[in-house]
Structures are given as C-alpha cells and as structure tokens.
C-alpha cells in the first residue's frame, strides 16, 4: 500500500502522512507512491491510536493563551435617561421661546390666523419630533437643520423689529445705549444684536440634536 492510497482511504493529506513517516524513520526516503511495509503501517497505526512513537521524556508544551481587549465582546453602554431628558429640554426650550416669533412671521406671510397657527405647529414641532423619534437619515437631519434655520430667521426679524421700535420706528432705549457705547448706527447695531441672539438659540438646538444622535 502506498502513501497516496492510505491518504485516499483515511481522508488525510499525503503530505501529512509523508511528514509523519519522515519523522519516525529519519533515514528512509519516501514519496507519495512509495510502497509501505508492515513496520511503516504499524507506525502510522500506532501514531493514530495513541502516539506511542513519541519519546516518553518529551516535554509537553503548554500553549500560551493571550487575551486581547479588542476581541472581547463589548458591553452596550446605556445612556442615562436623565441625560436624554436634559438634552431634550435644551432642544425644546429655544423652540418654545421662538413660538411667538414664528407665529408672527407666519401670520405676516399668510395673513390668516388659522393657517399661521398650523404653520407654527409644524415649524416648531417637526425638528423636535424627528430628534425624539431618533430618525438618523441624512434627509431628516437636513430637514431639521432647515427648520431650525427658518426659526432663526423668524427670531432675527422679530428681534430686529422690536429693537427698531416696531411700528413707531423709534429705536428702543436699550438700542440707543448700545449705539452710544460703540458709536455705531441703529440699523447695523440692531441687526448684529438680533442676529447674535438668533444664532445662540440655534446653536443650542444644533448641539442638543448632535448629542442626542449619539444615543
């Protein structure tokens, strides 16, 4: 019987059988088609059944086991409900402060109170609703950003309108004081104050949305 025939009958690779025989009979040359005698077959059978051909005093090697932190299963990190509630409040508070401004601008655009109320509800609640519902698509995030940008425009226009005296057209005393401090004009100063205030409200909302997306 040859090495190739033994490999076919046992399902082992011929190279593995060849290496076993080379180790057991170091002075003998083997090939895949070498005829094996009874001693060779007995050595293979002994190695298969118990490994008696190994020296009795051969040291037993204990495999070293190394644990890597990156392959260990990671435990899910639970986000405290208190953190989510605080971020939700930071998102809702600027919107609540802007509701009157949104309604006033919507009324000026539509000239109809019922429609202005509906517009105000949609514009004020959509970004908050998308975030609370944990929508993560780029389209939803872009829509929320546009809604907050329009809300900022409403705040800017109403704050500017108020600083410039509204219908009377007389700047407020506060605006007059600021223009005296910086020796600036009423129009530019009112625009900067209104723009900065609207920007700060929007920044709080964007920061809250960004942090809530980490849940």
Short mmCIF file of N, CA and C in Angstrom, two decimals, residues 106-191:
data_model
loop_
_atom_site.label_atom_id
_atom_site.label_comp_id
_atom_site.label_asym_id
_atom_site.label_seq_id
_atom_site.Cartn_x
_atom_site.Cartn_y
_atom_site.Cartn_z
N UNK A 106 -45.34 83.92 10.45
CA UNK A 106 -46.29 83.13 9.65
C UNK A 106 -47.57 83.91 9.38
N UNK A 107 -48.03 84.68 10.37
CA UNK A 107 -49.23 85.49 10.18
C UNK A 107 -48.99 86.60 9.17
N UNK A 108 -47.80 87.20 9.22
CA UNK A 108 -47.47 88.25 8.26
C UNK A 108 -47.40 87.69 6.84
N UNK A 109 -46.98 86.44 6.71
CA UNK A 109 -46.87 85.83 5.38
C UNK A 109 -48.23 85.37 4.87
N UNK A 110 -49.00 84.68 5.72
CA UNK A 110 -50.26 84.08 5.27
C UNK A 110 -51.45 85.04 5.38
N UNK A 111 -51.37 86.02 6.29
CA UNK A 111 -52.49 86.94 6.55
C UNK A 111 -53.74 86.20 7.00
N UNK A 112 -53.57 85.05 7.62
CA UNK A 112 -54.71 84.26 8.07
C UNK A 112 -54.31 83.55 9.36
N UNK A 113 -55.07 83.76 10.42
CA UNK A 113 -54.68 83.27 11.73
C UNK A 113 -54.65 81.75 11.80
N UNK A 114 -55.66 81.08 11.25
CA UNK A 114 -55.70 79.62 11.32
C UNK A 114 -54.51 78.98 10.62
N UNK A 115 -54.21 79.48 9.44
CA UNK A 115 -53.06 78.94 8.70
C UNK A 115 -51.76 79.24 9.42
N UNK A 116 -51.68 80.43 10.02
CA UNK A 116 -50.47 80.79 10.76
C UNK A 116 -50.27 79.87 11.96
N UNK A 117 -51.35 79.49 12.62
CA UNK A 117 -51.24 78.57 13.76
C UNK A 117 -50.73 77.21 13.30
N UNK A 118 -51.29 76.71 12.19
CA UNK A 118 -50.85 75.41 11.68
C UNK A 118 -49.38 75.45 11.25
N UNK A 119 -49.00 76.52 10.57
CA UNK A 119 -47.59 76.68 10.18
C UNK A 119 -46.69 76.69 11.40
N UNK A 120 -47.13 77.39 12.44
CA UNK A 120 -46.32 77.48 13.66
C UNK A 120 -46.14 76.12 14.30
N UNK A 121 -47.21 75.33 14.35
CA UNK A 121 -47.12 73.99 14.95
C UNK A 121 -46.14 73.11 14.17
N UNK A 122 -46.27 73.13 12.85
CA UNK A 122 -45.40 72.30 12.02
C UNK A 122 -43.93 72.73 12.15
N UNK A 123 -43.71 74.04 12.03
CA UNK A 123 -42.33 74.55 12.06
C UNK A 123 -41.68 74.39 13.43
N UNK A 124 -42.46 74.53 14.49
CA UNK A 124 -41.90 74.47 15.83
C UNK A 124 -41.71 73.04 16.34
N UNK A 125 -42.55 72.12 15.87
CA UNK A 125 -42.53 70.76 16.43
C UNK A 125 -41.79 69.73 15.59
N UNK A 126 -41.57 70.00 14.31
CA UNK A 126 -41.02 68.97 13.42
C UNK A 126 -39.60 68.57 13.81
N UNK A 127 -38.71 69.55 13.96
CA UNK A 127 -37.32 69.22 14.30
C UNK A 127 -37.25 68.47 15.63
N UNK A 128 -38.04 68.92 16.62
CA UNK A 128 -38.06 68.25 17.91
C UNK A 128 -38.60 66.83 17.78
N UNK A 129 -39.67 66.65 16.97
CA UNK A 129 -40.25 65.32 16.78
C UNK A 129 -39.31 64.37 16.09
N UNK A 130 -38.62 64.83 15.05
CA UNK A 130 -37.66 63.97 14.35
C UNK A 130 -36.56 63.49 15.29
N UNK A 131 -36.09 64.38 16.13
CA UNK A 131 -34.99 64.03 17.03
C UNK A 131 -35.43 63.08 18.12
N UNK A 132 -36.60 63.33 18.71
CA UNK A 132 -37.11 62.46 19.77
C UNK A 132 -37.40 61.07 19.22
N UNK A 133 -37.89 61.00 17.96
CA UNK A 133 -38.17 59.71 17.33
C UNK A 133 -36.90 58.99 16.89
N UNK A 134 -35.75 59.64 17.04
CA UNK A 134 -34.44 59.03 16.76
C UNK A 134 -34.27 58.69 15.28
N UNK A 135 -34.81 59.55 14.40
CA UNK A 135 -34.56 59.38 12.98
C UNK A 135 -33.13 59.82 12.67
N UNK A 136 -32.39 59.00 11.90
CA UNK A 136 -30.97 59.26 11.68
C UNK A 136 -30.61 59.44 10.21
N UNK A 137 -31.54 59.47 9.32
CA UNK A 137 -31.20 59.61 7.91
C UNK A 137 -30.71 61.03 7.63
N UNK A 138 -29.87 61.16 6.58
CA UNK A 138 -29.32 62.48 6.25
C UNK A 138 -30.41 63.42 5.79
N UNK A 139 -31.48 62.88 5.19
CA UNK A 139 -32.58 63.72 4.73
C UNK A 139 -33.32 64.33 5.91
N UNK A 140 -33.59 63.53 6.93
CA UNK A 140 -34.28 64.04 8.12
C UNK A 140 -33.42 65.06 8.84
N UNK A 141 -32.12 64.77 8.95
CA UNK A 141 -31.23 65.72 9.62
C UNK A 141 -31.16 67.04 8.86
N UNK A 142 -31.11 66.97 7.52
CA UNK A 142 -31.07 68.19 6.71
C UNK A 142 -32.36 68.99 6.86
N UNK A 143 -33.50 68.28 6.89
CA UNK A 143 -34.78 68.97 7.07
C UNK A 143 -34.85 69.64 8.43
N UNK A 144 -34.36 68.96 9.47
CA UNK A 144 -34.35 69.57 10.81
C UNK A 144 -33.47 70.81 10.83
N UNK A 145 -32.33 70.76 10.13
CA UNK A 145 -31.44 71.91 10.08
C UNK A 145 -32.11 73.09 9.38
N UNK A 146 -32.86 72.82 8.30
CA UNK A 146 -33.56 73.89 7.59
C UNK A 146 -34.67 74.49 8.45
N UNK A 147 -35.37 73.65 9.19
CA UNK A 147 -36.44 74.14 10.06
C UNK A 147 -35.88 75.05 11.15
N UNK A 148 -34.75 74.66 11.73
CA UNK A 148 -34.13 75.50 12.75
C UNK A 148 -33.61 76.79 12.13
N UNK A 149 -33.10 76.71 10.89
CA UNK A 149 -32.62 77.92 10.22
C UNK A 149 -33.78 78.90 9.98
N UNK A 150 -34.95 78.40 9.58
CA UNK A 150 -36.10 79.27 9.39
C UNK A 150 -36.56 79.85 10.73
N UNK A 151 -36.51 79.04 11.76
CA UNK A 151 -36.85 79.52 13.10
C UNK A 151 -35.91 80.65 13.51
N UNK A 152 -34.63 80.52 13.17
CA UNK A 152 -33.66 81.58 13.47
C UNK A 152 -33.98 82.85 12.70
N UNK A 153 -34.42 82.69 11.46
CA UNK A 153 -34.81 83.86 10.68
C UNK A 153 -35.99 84.59 11.31
N UNK A 154 -36.96 83.82 11.80
CA UNK A 154 -38.11 84.43 12.48
C UNK A 154 -37.66 85.19 13.72
N UNK A 155 -36.75 84.59 14.49
CA UNK A 155 -36.24 85.26 15.69
C UNK A 155 -35.48 86.54 15.32
N UNK A 156 -34.64 86.44 14.30
CA UNK A 156 -33.85 87.61 13.88
C UNK A 156 -34.76 88.76 13.45
N UNK A 157 -35.76 88.45 12.62
CA UNK A 157 -36.62 89.52 12.10
C UNK A 157 -37.45 90.15 13.21
N UNK A 158 -37.96 89.33 14.12
CA UNK A 158 -38.78 89.89 15.19
C UNK A 158 -37.94 90.67 16.20
N UNK A 159 -36.74 90.18 16.52
CA UNK A 159 -35.88 90.92 17.45
C UNK A 159 -35.43 92.24 16.83
N UNK A 160 -35.10 92.21 15.56
CA UNK A 160 -34.72 93.45 14.88
C UNK A 160 -35.89 94.43 14.86
N UNK A 161 -37.07 93.88 14.57
CA UNK A 161 -38.27 94.72 14.54
C UNK A 161 -38.51 95.37 15.90
N UNK A 162 -38.32 94.60 16.97
CA UNK A 162 -38.53 95.14 18.30
C UNK A 162 -37.49 96.19 18.69
N UNK A 163 -36.23 95.93 18.35
CA UNK A 163 -35.17 96.89 18.69
C UNK A 163 -35.33 98.20 17.93
N UNK A 164 -35.84 98.12 16.72
CA UNK A 164 -36.02 99.33 15.92
C UNK A 164 -37.31 100.07 16.24
N UNK A 165 -38.04 99.62 17.24
CA UNK A 165 -39.22 100.34 17.69
C UNK A 165 -40.52 99.87 17.08
N UNK A 166 -40.47 98.82 16.29
CA UNK A 166 -41.70 98.28 15.71
C UNK A 166 -42.38 99.25 14.77
N UNK A 167 -43.69 99.41 14.96
CA UNK A 167 -44.49 100.26 14.07
C UNK A 167 -44.10 101.73 14.21
N UNK A 168 -43.73 102.15 15.40
CA UNK A 168 -43.40 103.56 15.61
C UNK A 168 -42.11 103.96 14.91
N UNK A 169 -41.21 103.02 14.73
CA UNK A 169 -39.96 103.31 14.06
C UNK A 169 -38.94 104.01 14.94
N UNK A 170 -39.23 104.13 16.23
CA UNK A 170 -38.28 104.75 17.16
C UNK A 170 -37.48 103.67 17.88
N UNK A 171 -36.16 103.65 17.71
CA UNK A 171 -35.34 102.62 18.36
C UNK A 171 -35.54 102.64 19.87
N UNK A 172 -35.43 101.48 20.46
CA UNK A 172 -35.60 101.36 21.90
C UNK A 172 -34.44 102.04 22.64
N UNK A 173 -34.67 102.32 23.92
CA UNK A 173 -33.64 102.96 24.72
C UNK A 173 -32.40 102.06 24.84
N UNK A 174 -32.63 100.75 24.93
CA UNK A 174 -31.51 99.81 25.00
C UNK A 174 -30.65 99.90 23.76
N UNK A 175 -31.29 99.95 22.59
CA UNK A 175 -30.53 100.06 21.34
C UNK A 175 -29.77 101.38 21.30
N UNK A 176 -30.41 102.45 21.79
CA UNK A 176 -29.73 103.74 21.83
C UNK A 176 -28.51 103.70 22.72
N UNK A 177 -28.61 103.01 23.86
CA UNK A 177 -27.47 102.90 24.76
C UNK A 177 -26.31 102.16 24.10
N UNK A 178 -26.63 101.07 23.41
CA UNK A 178 -25.59 100.28 22.74
C UNK A 178 -24.92 101.09 21.64
N UNK A 179 -25.71 101.82 20.87
CA UNK A 179 -25.12 102.63 19.80
C UNK A 179 -24.22 103.73 20.36
N UNK A 180 -24.58 104.25 21.54
CA UNK A 180 -23.72 105.25 22.17
C UNK A 180 -22.42 104.64 22.66
N UNK A 181 -22.49 103.40 23.19
CA UNK A 181 -21.28 102.75 23.69
C UNK A 181 -20.30 102.48 22.55
N UNK A 182 -20.80 101.96 21.44
CA UNK A 182 -19.93 101.56 20.34
C UNK A 182 -19.86 102.60 19.23
N UNK A 183 -20.57 103.72 19.43
CA UNK A 183 -20.57 104.79 18.43
C UNK A 183 -20.92 104.23 17.04
N UNK A 184 -22.04 103.48 16.99
CA UNK A 184 -22.46 102.81 15.75
C UNK A 184 -23.87 103.25 15.39
N UNK A 185 -24.29 102.88 14.18
CA UNK A 185 -25.63 103.23 13.73
C UNK A 185 -26.69 102.28 14.26
N UNK A 186 -27.92 102.74 14.27
CA UNK A 186 -29.02 101.94 14.84
C UNK A 186 -29.29 100.69 14.01
N UNK A 187 -29.30 100.83 12.70
CA UNK A 187 -29.63 99.69 11.82
C UNK A 187 -28.62 98.56 11.99
N UNK A 188 -27.34 98.85 11.85
CA UNK A 188 -26.33 97.81 11.96
C UNK A 188 -26.26 97.19 13.34
N UNK A 189 -26.39 98.02 14.37
CA UNK A 189 -26.34 97.51 15.74
C UNK A 189 -27.51 96.59 16.03
N UNK A 190 -28.71 97.01 15.62
CA UNK A 190 -29.89 96.17 15.83
C UNK A 190 -29.77 94.85 15.08
N UNK A 191 -29.21 94.89 13.88
CA UNK A 191 -29.04 93.67 13.09
C UNK A 191 -28.04 92.72 13.75
#
